[in-house]
Tab-separated table of C-alpha atoms in Angstrom:
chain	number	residue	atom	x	y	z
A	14	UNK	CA	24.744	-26.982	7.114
A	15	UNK	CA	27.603	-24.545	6.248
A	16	UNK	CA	26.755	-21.596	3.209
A	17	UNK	CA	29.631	-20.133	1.331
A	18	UNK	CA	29.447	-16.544	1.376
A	19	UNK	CA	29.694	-15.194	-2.325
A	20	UNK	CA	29.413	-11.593	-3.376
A	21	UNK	CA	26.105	-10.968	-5.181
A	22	UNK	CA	27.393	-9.852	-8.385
A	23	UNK	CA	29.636	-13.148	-8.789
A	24	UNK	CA	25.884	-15.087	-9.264
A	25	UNK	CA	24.203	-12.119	-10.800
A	26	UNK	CA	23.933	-9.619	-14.113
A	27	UNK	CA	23.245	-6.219	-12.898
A	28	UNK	CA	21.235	-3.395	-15.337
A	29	UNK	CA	20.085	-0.246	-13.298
A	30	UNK	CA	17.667	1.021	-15.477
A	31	UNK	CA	18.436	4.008	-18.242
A	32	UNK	CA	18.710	7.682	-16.841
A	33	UNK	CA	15.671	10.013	-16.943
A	34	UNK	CA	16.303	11.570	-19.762
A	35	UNK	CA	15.953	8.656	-22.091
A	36	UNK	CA	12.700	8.091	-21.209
A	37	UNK	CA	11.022	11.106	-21.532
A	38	UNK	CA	7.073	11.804	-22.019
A	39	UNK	CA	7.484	12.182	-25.908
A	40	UNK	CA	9.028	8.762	-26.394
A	41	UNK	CA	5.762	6.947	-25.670
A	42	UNK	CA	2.983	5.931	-27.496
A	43	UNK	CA	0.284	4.268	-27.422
A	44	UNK	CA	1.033	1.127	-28.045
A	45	UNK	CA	4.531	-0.977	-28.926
A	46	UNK	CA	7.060	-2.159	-26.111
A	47	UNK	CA	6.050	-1.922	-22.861
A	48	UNK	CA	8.198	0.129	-20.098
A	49	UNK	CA	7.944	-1.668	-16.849
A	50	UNK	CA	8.179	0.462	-13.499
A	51	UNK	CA	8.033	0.495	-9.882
A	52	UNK	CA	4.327	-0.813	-9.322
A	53	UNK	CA	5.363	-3.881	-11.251
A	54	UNK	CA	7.864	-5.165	-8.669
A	55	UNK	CA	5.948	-3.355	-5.562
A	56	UNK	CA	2.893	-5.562	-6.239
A	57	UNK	CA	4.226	-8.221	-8.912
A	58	UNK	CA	2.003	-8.003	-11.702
A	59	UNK	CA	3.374	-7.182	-15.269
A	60	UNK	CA	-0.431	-7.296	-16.915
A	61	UNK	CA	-1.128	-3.219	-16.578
A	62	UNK	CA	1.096	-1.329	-18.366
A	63	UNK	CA	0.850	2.288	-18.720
A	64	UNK	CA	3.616	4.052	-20.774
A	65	UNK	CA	4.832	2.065	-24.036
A	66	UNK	CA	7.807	3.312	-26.366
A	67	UNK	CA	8.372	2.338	-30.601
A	68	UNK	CA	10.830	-0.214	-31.707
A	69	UNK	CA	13.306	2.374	-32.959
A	70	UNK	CA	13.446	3.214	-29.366
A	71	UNK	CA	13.444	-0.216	-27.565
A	72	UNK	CA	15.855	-0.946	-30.399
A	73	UNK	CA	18.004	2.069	-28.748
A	74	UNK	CA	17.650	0.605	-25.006
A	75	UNK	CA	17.755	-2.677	-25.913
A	76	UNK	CA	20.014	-3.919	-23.151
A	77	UNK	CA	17.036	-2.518	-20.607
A	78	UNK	CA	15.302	-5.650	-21.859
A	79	UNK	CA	12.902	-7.747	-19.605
A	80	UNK	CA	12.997	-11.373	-19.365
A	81	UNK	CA	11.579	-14.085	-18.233
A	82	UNK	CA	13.459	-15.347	-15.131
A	83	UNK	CA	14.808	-11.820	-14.228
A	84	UNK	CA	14.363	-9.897	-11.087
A	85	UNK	CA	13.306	-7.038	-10.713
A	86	UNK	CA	14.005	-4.892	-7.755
A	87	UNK	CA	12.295	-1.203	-7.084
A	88	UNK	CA	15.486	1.349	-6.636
A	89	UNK	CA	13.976	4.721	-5.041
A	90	UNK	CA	10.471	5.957	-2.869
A	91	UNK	CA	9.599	2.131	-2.132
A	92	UNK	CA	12.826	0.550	-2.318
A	93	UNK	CA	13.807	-3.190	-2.117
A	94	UNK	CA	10.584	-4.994	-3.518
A	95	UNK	CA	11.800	-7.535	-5.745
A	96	UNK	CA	9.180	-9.464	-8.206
A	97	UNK	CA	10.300	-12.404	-10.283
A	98	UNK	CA	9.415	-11.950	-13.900
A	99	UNK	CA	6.800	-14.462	-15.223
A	100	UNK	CA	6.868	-15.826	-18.761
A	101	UNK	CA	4.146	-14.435	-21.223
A	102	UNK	CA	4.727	-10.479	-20.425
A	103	UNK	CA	4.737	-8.313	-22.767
A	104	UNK	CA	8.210	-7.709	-24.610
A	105	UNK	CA	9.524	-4.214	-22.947
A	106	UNK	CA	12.241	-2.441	-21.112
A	107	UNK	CA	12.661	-1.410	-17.436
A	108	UNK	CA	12.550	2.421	-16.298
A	109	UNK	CA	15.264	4.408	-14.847
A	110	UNK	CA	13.447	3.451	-10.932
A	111	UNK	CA	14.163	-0.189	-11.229
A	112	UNK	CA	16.977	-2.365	-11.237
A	113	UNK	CA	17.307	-6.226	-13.255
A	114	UNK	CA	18.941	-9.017	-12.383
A	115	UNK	CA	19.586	-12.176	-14.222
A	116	UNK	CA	20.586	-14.922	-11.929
A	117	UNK	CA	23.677	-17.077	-13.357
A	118	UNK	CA	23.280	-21.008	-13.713
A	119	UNK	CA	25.028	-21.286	-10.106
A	120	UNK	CA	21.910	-19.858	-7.720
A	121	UNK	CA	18.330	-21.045	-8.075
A	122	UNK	CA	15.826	-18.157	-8.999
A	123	UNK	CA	13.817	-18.458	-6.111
A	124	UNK	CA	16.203	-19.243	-3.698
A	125	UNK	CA	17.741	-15.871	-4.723
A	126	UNK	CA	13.998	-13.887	-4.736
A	127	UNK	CA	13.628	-15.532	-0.793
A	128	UNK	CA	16.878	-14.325	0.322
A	129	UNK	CA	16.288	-10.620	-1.891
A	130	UNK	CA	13.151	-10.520	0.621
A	131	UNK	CA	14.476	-11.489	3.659
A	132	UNK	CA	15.691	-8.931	6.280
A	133	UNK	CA	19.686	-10.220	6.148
A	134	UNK	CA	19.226	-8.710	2.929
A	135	UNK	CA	17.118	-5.798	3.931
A	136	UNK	CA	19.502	-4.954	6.446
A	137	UNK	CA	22.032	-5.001	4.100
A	138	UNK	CA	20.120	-2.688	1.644
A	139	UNK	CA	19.030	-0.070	4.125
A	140	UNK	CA	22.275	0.480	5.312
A	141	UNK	CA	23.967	1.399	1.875
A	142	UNK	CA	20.819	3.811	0.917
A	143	UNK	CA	20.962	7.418	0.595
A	144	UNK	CA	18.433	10.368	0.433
A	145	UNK	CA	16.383	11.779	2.852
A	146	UNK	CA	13.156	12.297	1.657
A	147	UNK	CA	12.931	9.437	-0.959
A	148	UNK	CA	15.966	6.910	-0.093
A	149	UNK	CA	17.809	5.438	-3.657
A	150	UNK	CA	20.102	2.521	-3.559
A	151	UNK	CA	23.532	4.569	-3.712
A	152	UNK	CA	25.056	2.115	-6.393
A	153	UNK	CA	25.420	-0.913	-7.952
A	154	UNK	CA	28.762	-1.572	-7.112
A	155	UNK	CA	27.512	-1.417	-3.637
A	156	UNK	CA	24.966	-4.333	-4.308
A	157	UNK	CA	27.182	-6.442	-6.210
A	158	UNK	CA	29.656	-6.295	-2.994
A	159	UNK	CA	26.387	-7.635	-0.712
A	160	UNK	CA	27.592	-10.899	0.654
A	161	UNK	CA	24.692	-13.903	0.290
A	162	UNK	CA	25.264	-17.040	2.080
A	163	UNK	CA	25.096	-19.544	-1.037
A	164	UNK	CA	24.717	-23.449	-0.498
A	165	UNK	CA	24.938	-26.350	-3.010
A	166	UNK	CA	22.217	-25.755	-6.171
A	167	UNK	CA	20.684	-28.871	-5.216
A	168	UNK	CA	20.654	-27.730	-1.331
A	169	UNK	CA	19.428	-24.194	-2.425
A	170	UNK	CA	16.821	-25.876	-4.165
A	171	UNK	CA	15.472	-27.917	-1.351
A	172	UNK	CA	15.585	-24.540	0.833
A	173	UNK	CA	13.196	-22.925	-1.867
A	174	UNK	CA	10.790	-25.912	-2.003
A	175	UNK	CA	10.186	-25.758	1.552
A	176	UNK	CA	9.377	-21.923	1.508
A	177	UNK	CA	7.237	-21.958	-1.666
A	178	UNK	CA	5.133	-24.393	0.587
A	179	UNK	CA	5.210	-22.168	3.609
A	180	UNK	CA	4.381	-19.406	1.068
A	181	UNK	CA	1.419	-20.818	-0.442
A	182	UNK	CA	-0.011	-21.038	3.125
A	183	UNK	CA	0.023	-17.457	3.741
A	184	UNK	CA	-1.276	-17.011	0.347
A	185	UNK	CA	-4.105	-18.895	0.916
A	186	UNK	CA	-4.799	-16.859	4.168
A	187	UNK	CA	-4.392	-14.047	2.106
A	188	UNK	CA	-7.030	-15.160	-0.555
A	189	UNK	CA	-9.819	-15.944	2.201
A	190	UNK	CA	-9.136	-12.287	3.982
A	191	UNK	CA	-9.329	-10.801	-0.016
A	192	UNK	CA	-13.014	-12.857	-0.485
A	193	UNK	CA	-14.269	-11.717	2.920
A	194	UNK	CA	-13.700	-7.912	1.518
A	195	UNK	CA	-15.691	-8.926	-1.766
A	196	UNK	CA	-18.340	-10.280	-0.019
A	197	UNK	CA	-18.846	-6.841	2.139
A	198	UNK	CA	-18.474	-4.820	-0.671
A	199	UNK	CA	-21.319	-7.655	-2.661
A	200	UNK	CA	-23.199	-6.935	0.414
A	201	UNK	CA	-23.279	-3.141	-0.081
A	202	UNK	CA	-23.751	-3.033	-3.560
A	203	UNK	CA	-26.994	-5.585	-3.147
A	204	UNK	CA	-28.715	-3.589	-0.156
A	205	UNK	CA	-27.745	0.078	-1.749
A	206	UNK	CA	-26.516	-0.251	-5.514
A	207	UNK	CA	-24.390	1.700	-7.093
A	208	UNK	CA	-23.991	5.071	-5.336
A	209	UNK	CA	-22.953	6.679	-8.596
A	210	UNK	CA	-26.121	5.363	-10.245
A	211	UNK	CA	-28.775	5.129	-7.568
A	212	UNK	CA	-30.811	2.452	-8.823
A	213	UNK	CA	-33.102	2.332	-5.957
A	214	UNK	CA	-33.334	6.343	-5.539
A	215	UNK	CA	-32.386	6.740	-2.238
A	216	UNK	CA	-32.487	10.623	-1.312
A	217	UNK	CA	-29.020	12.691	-2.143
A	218	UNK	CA	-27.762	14.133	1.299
A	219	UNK	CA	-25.181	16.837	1.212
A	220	UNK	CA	-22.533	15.685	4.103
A	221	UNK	CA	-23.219	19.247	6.032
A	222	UNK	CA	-26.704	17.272	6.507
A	223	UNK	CA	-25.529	14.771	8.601
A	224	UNK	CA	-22.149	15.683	9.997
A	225	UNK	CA	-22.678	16.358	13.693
A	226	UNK	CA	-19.086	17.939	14.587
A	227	UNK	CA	-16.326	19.425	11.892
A	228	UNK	CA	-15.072	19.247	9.425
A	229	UNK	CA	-12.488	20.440	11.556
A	230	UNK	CA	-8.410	20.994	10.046
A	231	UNK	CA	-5.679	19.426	12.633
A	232	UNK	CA	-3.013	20.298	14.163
A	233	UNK	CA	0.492	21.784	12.719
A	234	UNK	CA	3.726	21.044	14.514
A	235	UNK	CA	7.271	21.251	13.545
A	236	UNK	CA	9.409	18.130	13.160
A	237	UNK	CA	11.271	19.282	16.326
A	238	UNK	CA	8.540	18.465	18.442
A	239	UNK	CA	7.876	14.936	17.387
A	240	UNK	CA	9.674	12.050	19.435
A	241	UNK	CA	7.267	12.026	22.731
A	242	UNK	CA	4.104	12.903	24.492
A	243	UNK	CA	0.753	12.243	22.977
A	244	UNK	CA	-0.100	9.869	20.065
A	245	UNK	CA	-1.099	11.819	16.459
A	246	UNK	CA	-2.898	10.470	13.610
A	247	UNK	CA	-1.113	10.534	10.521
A	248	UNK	CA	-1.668	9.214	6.494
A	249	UNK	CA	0.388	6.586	7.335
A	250	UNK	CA	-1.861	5.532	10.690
A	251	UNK	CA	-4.800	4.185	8.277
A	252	UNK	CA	-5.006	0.603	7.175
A	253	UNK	CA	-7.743	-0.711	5.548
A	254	UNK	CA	-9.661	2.249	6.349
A	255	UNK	CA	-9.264	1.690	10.152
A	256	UNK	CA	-7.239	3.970	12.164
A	257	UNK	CA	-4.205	1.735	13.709
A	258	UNK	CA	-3.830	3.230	17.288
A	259	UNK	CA	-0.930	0.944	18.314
A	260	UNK	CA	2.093	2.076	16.988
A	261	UNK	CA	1.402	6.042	16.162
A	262	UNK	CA	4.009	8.457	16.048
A	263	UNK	CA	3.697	11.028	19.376
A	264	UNK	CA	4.247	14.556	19.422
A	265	UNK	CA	4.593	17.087	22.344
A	266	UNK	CA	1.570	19.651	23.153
A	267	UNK	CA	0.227	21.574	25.634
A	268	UNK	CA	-3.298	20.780	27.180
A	269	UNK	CA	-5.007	23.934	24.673
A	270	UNK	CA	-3.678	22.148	22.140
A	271	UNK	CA	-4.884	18.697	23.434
A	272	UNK	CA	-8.396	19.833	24.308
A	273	UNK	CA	-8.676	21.948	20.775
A	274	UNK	CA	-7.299	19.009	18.711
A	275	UNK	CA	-8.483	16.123	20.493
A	276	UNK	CA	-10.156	13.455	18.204
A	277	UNK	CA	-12.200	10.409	19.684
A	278	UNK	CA	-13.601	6.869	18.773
A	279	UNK	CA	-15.885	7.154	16.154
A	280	UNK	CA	-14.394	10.105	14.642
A	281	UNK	CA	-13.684	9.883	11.103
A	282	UNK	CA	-10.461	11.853	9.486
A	283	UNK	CA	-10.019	12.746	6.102
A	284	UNK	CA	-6.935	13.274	4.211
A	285	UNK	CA	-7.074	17.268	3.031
A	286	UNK	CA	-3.682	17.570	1.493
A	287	UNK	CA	-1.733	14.423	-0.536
A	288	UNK	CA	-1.129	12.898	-3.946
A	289	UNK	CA	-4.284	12.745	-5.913
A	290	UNK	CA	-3.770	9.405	-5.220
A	291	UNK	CA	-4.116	9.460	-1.264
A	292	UNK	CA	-6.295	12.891	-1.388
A	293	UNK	CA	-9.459	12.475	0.615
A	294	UNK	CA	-8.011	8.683	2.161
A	295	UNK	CA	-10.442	8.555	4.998
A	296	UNK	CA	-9.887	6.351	8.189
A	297	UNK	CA	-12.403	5.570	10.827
A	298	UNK	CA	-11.293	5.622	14.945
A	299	UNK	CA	-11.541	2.666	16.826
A	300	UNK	CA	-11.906	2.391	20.465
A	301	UNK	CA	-8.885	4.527	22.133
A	302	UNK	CA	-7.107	4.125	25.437
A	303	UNK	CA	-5.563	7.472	25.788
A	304	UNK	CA	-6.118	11.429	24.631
A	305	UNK	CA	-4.674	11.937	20.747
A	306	UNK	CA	-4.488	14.396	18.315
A	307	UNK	CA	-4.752	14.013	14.379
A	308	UNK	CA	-1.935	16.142	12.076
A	309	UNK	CA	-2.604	18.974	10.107
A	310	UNK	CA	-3.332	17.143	6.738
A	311	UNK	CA	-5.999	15.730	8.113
A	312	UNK	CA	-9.987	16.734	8.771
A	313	UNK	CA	-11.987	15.240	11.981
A	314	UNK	CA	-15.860	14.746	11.217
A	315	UNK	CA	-18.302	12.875	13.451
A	316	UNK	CA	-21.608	12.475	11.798
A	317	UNK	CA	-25.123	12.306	13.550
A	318	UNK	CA	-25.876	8.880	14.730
A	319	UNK	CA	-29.364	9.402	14.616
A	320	UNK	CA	-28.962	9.440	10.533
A	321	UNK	CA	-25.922	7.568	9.908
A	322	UNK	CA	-24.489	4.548	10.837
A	323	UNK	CA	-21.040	4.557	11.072
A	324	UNK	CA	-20.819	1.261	9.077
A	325	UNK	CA	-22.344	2.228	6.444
A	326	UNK	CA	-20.663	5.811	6.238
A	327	UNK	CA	-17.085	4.076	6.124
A	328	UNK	CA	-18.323	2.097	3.144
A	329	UNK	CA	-19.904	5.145	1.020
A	330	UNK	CA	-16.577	7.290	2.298
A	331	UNK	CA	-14.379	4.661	1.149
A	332	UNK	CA	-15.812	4.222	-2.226
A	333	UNK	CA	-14.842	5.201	-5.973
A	334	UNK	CA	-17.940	7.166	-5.999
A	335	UNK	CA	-16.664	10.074	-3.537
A	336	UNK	CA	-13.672	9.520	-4.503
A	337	UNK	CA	-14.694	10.622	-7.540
A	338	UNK	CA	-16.276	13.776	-6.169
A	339	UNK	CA	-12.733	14.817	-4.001
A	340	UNK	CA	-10.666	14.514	-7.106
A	341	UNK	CA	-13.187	17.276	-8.842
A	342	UNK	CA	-12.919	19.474	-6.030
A	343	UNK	CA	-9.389	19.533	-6.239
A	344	UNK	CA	-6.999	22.121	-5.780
A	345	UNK	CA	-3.703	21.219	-7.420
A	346	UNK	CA	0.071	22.683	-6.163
A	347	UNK	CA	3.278	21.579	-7.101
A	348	UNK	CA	3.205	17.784	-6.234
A	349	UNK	CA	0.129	18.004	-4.131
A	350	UNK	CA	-4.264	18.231	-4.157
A	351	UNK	CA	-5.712	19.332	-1.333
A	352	UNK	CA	-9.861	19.895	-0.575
A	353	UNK	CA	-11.182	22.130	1.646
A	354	UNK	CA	-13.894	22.193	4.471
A	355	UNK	CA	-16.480	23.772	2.320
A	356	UNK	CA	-15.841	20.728	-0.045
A	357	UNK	CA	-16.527	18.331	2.352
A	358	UNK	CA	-19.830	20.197	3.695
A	359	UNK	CA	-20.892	19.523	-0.152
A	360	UNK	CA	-20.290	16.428	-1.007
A	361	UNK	CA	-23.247	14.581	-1.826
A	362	UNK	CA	-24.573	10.916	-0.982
A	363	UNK	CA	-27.030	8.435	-1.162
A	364	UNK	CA	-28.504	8.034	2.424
A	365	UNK	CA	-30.823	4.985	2.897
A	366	UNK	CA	-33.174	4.826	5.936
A	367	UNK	CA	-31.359	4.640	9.351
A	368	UNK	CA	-32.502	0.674	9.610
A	369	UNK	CA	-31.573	-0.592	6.715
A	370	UNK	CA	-27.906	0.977	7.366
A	371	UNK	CA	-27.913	-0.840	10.632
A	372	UNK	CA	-28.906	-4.087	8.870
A	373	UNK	CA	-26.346	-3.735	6.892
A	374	UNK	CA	-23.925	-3.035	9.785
A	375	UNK	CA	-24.962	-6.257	11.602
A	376	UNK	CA	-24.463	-7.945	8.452
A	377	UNK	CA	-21.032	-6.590	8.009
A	378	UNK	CA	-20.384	-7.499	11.457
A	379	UNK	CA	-20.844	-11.099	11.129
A	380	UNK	CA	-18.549	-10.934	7.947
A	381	UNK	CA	-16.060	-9.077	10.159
A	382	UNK	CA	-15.931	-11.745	12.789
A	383	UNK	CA	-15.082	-14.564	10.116
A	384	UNK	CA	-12.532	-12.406	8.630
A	385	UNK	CA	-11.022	-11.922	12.332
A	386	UNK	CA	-10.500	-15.410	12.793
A	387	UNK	CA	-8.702	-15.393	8.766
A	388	UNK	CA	-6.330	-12.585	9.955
A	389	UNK	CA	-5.109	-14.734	12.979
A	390	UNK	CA	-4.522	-17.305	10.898
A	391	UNK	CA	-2.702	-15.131	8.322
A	392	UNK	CA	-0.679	-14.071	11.307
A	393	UNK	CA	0.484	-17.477	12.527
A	394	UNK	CA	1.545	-19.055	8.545
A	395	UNK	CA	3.239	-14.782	8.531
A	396	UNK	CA	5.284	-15.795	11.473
A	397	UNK	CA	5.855	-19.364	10.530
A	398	UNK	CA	6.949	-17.985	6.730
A	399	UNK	CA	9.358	-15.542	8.528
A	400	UNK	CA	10.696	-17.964	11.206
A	401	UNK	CA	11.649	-20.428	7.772
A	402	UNK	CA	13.297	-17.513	5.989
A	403	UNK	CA	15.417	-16.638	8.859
A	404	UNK	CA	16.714	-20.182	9.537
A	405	UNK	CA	16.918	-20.820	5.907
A	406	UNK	CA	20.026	-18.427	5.458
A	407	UNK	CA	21.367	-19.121	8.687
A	408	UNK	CA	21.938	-22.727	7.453
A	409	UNK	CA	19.148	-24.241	9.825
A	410	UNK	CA	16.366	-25.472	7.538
A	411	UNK	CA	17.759	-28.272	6.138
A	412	UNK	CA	20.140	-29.727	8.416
């Protein structure tokens, strides 16, 4: 099936949201019209607002107006996420960090969100960026030039009906993965309680008590010396509080440097220095395959196995409760907390007998094995989702 190419802005309104300065912190209040920002096309939920602005305002930015069946696409830091907006949300404006775009009667909506999150697109987007720290889409002039391939309405619909259903499949993967988590953190939460209440008074252990090695700070290097030699450990290594070892950045040292900043399986790190939102972020290390190093941002601890299990420590360093305790401990710069080694030693939790942690750890193992077999899955409908979105704007999925 042949697609006519068509220039974005010939099937689309553009409105880049209002500069800075007319949205500054003494236009909101507490409650009115909402102002809708990046988090609400990065994750696609319009329910939390957190900034709201009176109607003489909104009256004043009126053509910043969210609609139902706009787009919205985030324009700087995370750039590119596009969310479809939902009927039912709350009557607002968009910030200066997003952009909107109402889709003409020629180009179905989701037709349009697919191809907006497909990497044709992508491409398209990350080459016409600029920035170096935080990339911004240069303009949009640029965007309304982006060339989509654009079948019949009735073919465009039939394109988004088959990847809604390939869609829901991942979605449903992703649903089982999301009630595995629940049930660990059910599981943790039955055995222990609340760490921030202690309902079962288990004795309050400072972490100096049971940290075997560190806290120990890591290693600084200039960005000249990234590019080869060995793996480092980095804020962006950790996913779902497990260090990912596969794809880390590398960065060349000597063997002092190796031996002194050497971290191994089993190790935890702790983010020292980040947003208050990322400060204290901890990661656990999984079973390596070569010598690495973790970055200066970060703190190595290994705790005592003979009163910890490692299980259970990733669960009570993950959780709101010492969370809680970093963000008091705090030391705020310009843009940046940080939390030093004496903090750490301080910190306080709940520490159960050594057997009931390793109950729970067996327990949690058994969830972890079901929610193995969920990921796979989620990988296979991923790939079969991204295989569809690739031939569907190539003019392959319906011919």
């Amino acid at each position: 099936m042949s697609m006519t190419l068509t220039k974005l802005g010939g099937v689309c309104n553009f409105v880049r949201g209002p500069f800075g300065g007319a949205l500054k912190k003494d236009c909101f209040v507490q409650s009115g019209f909402a102002v809708y920002e990046q988090q609400h096309a990065i994750y696609r939920q319009f329910s939390t607002i957190r900034y709201y602005i009176d109607k003489e305002k909104f009256e004043e930015l009126k053509r910043f107006e969210l609609r139902a069946g706009d787009l919205i696409m985030s324009c700087s830091g995370t750039m590119g996420k596009v969310a479809k907006v939902p009927k039912g949300i709350e009557k607002g404006i968009i910030n200066q960090a997003l952009l909107k775009l109402t889709p003409s009667e020629n180009i179905n909506l989701d037709f349009l969100t697919y191809w907006m999150e497909s990497k044709s697109f992508q491409d398209q987007l990350s080459g016409n960026t600029h920035g170096a720290a935080i990339k911004n889409i240069a303009s949009v002039k640029i965007l309304k030039d982006l060339e989509i391939p654009l079948p019949p309405l009735p073919e465009q619909q039939k394109i988004a009906a088959i990847l809604d259903a390939a869609d829901k499949l991942k979605q449903k993967d992703q649903q089982l993965i999301e009630k595995y988590n629940t049930l660990s953190q059910s599981l943790f939460l039955d055995m222990f309680g609340d760490p921030k209440l202690n309902p079962k008074k288990w004795k309050l252990s400072y972490l100096h008590e049971v940290i075997e090695d560190g806290p120990q700070n890591g290693l600084y290097k200039p960005s000249k010396d990234y590019g080869s030699g060995a793996p480092i450990i980095r804020i962006d290594s950790f996913h779902n509080s497990i260090v990912e070892t596969k794809s880390l950045k590398r960065v060349n040292i000597n063997e002092t440097e190796l031996s002194n900043f050497e971290i191994f399986e089993n190790d935890f790190v702790i983010n020292r220095v980040n947003s208050p939102s990322h400060l204290g972020k901890c990661g656990l290390v999984p079973k390596i395959n070569e010598r690495m190093v973790y970055e200066s941002n970060m703190m190595r601890v290994k705790f005592n196995t003979k009163k910890t299990n490692i299980v259970f420590m990733l669960s009570i360093l993950s959780s709101q409760y010492l969370k809680n305790q970093i963000l008091n401990s705090s030391k705020d710069a310009v843009n940046q907390s940080s939390i030093n080694q004496k903090d750490v030693n301080n910190f306080t939790i709940p520490l159960p007998p050594i057997n009931l942690q390793n109950q729970f750890a067996e327990r949690i193992q058994a969830i972890e094995s079901q929610k193995q077999q969920a990921q796979a899955s989620l990988q296979k409908s991923e790939d079969l989702f991204n295989s569809l979105l690739q031939r569907a704007f190539k003019g392959e999925l319906t011919a």
